Coordinates of C-alpha atoms in Angstrom, one line a residue:
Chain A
X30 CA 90.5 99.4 79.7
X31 CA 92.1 99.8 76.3
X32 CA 95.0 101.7 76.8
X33 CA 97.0 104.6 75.7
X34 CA 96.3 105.0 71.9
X35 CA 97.9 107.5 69.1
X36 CA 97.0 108.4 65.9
X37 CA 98.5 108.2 63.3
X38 CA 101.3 105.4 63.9
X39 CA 103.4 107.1 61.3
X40 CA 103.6 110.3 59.4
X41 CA 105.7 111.4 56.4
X42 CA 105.6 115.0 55.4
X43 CA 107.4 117.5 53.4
X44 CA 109.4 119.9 55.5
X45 CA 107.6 123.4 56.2
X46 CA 103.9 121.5 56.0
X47 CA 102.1 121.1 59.7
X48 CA 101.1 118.0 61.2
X49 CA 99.1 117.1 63.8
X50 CA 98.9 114.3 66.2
X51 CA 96.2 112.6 68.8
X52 CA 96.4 111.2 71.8
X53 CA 93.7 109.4 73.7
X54 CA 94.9 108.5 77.5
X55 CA 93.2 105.8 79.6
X56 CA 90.3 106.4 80.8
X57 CA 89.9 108.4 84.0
X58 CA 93.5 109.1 83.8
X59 CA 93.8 112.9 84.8
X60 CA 97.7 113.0 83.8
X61 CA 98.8 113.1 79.9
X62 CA 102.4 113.4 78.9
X63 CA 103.9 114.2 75.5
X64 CA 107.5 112.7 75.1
X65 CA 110.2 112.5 72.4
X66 CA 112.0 110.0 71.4
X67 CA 115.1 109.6 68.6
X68 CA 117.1 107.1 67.6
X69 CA 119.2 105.9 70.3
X70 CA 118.0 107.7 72.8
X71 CA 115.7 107.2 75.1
X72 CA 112.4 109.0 75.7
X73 CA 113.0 113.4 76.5
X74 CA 109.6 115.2 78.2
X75 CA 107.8 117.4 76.1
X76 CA 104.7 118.8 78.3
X77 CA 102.1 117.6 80.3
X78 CA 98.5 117.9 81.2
X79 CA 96.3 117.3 84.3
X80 CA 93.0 117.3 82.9
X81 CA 93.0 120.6 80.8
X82 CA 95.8 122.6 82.2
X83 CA 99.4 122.3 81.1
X84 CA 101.3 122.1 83.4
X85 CA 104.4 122.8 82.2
X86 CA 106.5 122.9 79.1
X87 CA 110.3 121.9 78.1
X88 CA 112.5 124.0 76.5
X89 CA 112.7 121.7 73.5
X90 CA 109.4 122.4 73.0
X91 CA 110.1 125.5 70.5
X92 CA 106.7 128.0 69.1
X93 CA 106.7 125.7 66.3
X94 CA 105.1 122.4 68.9
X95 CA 101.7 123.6 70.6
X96 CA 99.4 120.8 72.4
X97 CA 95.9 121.5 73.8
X98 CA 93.7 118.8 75.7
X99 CA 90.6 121.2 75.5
X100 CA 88.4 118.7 77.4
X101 CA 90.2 116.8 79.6
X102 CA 90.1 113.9 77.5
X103 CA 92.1 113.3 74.6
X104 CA 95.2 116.1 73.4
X105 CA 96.9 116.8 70.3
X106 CA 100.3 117.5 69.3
X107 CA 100.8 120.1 66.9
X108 CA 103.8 121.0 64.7
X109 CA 104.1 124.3 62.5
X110 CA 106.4 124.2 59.7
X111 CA 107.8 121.2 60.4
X112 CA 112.0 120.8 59.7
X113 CA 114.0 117.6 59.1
X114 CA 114.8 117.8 62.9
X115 CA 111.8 117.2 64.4
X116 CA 111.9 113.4 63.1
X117 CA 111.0 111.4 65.3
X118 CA 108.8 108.9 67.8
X119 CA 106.8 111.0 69.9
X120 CA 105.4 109.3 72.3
X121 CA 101.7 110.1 75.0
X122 CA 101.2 108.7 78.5
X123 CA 99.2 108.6 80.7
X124 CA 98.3 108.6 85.0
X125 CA 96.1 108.6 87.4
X126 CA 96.8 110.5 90.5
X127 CA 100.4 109.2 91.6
X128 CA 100.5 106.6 89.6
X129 CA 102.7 105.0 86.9
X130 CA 102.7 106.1 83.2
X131 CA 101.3 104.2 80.5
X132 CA 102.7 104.5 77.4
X133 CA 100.7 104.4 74.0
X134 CA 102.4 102.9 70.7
X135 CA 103.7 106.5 69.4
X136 CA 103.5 108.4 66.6
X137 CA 106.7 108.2 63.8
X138 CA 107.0 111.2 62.4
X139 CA 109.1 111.5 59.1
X140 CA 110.2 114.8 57.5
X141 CA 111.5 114.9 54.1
Chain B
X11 CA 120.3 119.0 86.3
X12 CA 119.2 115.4 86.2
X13 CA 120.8 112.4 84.7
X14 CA 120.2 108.9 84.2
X15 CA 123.1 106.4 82.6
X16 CA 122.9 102.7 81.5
X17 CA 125.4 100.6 79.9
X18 CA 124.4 100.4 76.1
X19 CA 124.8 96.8 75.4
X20 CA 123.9 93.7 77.2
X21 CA 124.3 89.8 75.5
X22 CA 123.2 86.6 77.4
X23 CA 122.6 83.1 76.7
X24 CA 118.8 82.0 77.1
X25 CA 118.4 80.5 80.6
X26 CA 121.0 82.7 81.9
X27 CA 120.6 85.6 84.2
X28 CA 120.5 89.3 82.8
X29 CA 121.5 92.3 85.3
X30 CA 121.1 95.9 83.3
X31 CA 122.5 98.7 85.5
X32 CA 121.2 102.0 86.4
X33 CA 122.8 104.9 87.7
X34 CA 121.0 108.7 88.8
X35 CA 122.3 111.8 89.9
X36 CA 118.8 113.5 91.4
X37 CA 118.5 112.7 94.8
X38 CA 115.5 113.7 95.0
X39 CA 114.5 110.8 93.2
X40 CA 111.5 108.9 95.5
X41 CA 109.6 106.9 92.6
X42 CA 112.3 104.6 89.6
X43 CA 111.1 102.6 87.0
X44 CA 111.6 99.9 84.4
X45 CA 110.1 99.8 80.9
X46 CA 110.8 97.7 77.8
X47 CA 110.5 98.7 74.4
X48 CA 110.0 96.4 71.6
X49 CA 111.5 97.3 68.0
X50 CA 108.8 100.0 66.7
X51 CA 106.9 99.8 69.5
X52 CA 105.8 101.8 72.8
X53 CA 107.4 101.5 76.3
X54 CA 105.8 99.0 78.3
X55 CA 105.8 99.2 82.1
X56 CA 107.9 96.2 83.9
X57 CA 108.2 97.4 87.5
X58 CA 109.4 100.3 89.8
X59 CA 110.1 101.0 93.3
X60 CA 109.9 103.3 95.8
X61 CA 113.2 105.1 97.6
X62 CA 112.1 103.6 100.2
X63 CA 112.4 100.3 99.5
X64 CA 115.9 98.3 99.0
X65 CA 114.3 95.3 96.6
X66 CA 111.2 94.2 94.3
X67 CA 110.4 90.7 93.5
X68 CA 108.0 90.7 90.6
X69 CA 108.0 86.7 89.1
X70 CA 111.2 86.6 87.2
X71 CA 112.4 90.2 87.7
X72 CA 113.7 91.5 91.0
X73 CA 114.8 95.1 91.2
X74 CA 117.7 96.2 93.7
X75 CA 118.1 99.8 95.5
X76 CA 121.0 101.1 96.5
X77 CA 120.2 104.5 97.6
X78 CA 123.0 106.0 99.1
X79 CA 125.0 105.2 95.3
X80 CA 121.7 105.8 94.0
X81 CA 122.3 102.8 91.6
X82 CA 119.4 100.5 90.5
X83 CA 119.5 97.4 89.0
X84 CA 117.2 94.8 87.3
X85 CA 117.6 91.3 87.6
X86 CA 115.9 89.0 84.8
X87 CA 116.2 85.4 85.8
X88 CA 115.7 82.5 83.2
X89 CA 116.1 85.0 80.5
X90 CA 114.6 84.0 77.0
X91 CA 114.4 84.9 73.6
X92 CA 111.3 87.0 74.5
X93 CA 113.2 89.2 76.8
X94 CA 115.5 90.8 73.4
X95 CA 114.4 94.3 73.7
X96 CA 115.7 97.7 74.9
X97 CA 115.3 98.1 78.8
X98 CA 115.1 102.0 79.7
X99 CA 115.7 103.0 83.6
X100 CA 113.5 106.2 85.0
X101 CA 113.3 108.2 87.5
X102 CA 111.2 111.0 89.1
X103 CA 111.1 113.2 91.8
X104 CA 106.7 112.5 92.8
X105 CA 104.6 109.9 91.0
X106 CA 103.0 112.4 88.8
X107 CA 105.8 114.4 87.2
X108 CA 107.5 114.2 84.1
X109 CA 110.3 111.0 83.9
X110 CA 113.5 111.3 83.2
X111 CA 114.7 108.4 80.9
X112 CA 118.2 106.8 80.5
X113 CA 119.7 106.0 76.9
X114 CA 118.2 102.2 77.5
X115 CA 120.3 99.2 77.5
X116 CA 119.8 96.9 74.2
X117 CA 119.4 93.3 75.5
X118 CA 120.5 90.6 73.3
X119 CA 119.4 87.0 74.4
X120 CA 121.6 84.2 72.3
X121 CA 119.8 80.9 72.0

């Protein structure tokens, strides 16, 4: 068991540009959460996945952010046009069943 | 729609005991949980409990329920150097949904 891991750790782009994150859950976790974080704050939910299917969406996740997790297996996190206020730590977990989450390292996500 | 506060700041001598405060509004809240996040890093699990439950001993953490103020508390004994971190309190409504995250309480730990 390896853990949650997230690739990159950090990202600095120009604003406008698209990025692109990964997220590979435990093993035989069928949950994956995507979460924000920002300085000071703690973590806000972004979506989540039970094996393929979203499950649901939060409304700061604007039609800029889409994620997929097209196998069940790992997801990505996808931003269009990226502005200066989408900086951040975003942060994947994972779950099995009704379990507790396991966080991964996150992604840091710079825009210039 | 829910809410989760902490106190922002916490500072204790090493060897003393740390208590970091949690306080919910959902009371629909059945599972709560602890993690600590290292500077740059990820959260990291400590403990949780179930609403049914009034206390968790877990080696040097113990975790109080008080249900009906729906507070929760945790309780580092021996506290060193190694505990310095922010401690976030969560809560959520079934094991498998999406937490909901206090601001996390910054614990300083003075040799």
């Amino acid at each position: 068991d390896t853990g949650v891991s997230q690739n990159p750790r950090h990202k600095i782009t120009k604003r406008g540009q698209n990025v692109t994150f990964r997220c590979d859950p435990i093993s035989e976790h069928n949950r994956l959460y995507w979460y924000r974080q920002t300085l000071g704050q703690g973590p806000e939910f972004l979506t989540y996945f039970q094996n393929e299917a979203q499950l649901e969406k939060s409304r700061l996740l604007s039609d800029r952010f889409s994620a997929e997790r097209p196998k069940g297996s790992f997801s990505t996190l996808e931003i269009q046009r990226t502005e200066q206020g989408d900086s951040a730590m975003y942060l994947c977990a994972s779950s099995r069943g009704i379990n507790e989450q396991f966080f991964g390292p996150g992604t840091r996500l710079t825009v210039l | 729609g829910e809410d989760v506060e902490q106190s922002l700041f916490l500072s204790v001598r090493e060897g003393d005991s740390s208590v970091i405060n949690c306080t919910y509004t959902d009371s629909s809240s059945t599972y709560l949980y602890w993690y600590k996040q290292e500077p740059g890093a990820g959260l990291q699990l400590l403990t949780y409990i179930f609403s049914n439950m009034d206390m968790k001993q877990d080696q040097r953490l113990t975790v109080l329920l008080n249900k009906k103020d729906k507070h929760l508390s945790l309780r580092i004994a021996d506290t060193q150097t190694g505990d310095s971190a922010i401690y976030f309190c969560a809560e959520t409504s079934s094991g498998n949904t999406p937490l909901v995250f206090g601001k996390g309480t910054r614990l300083s730990v003075i040799a």
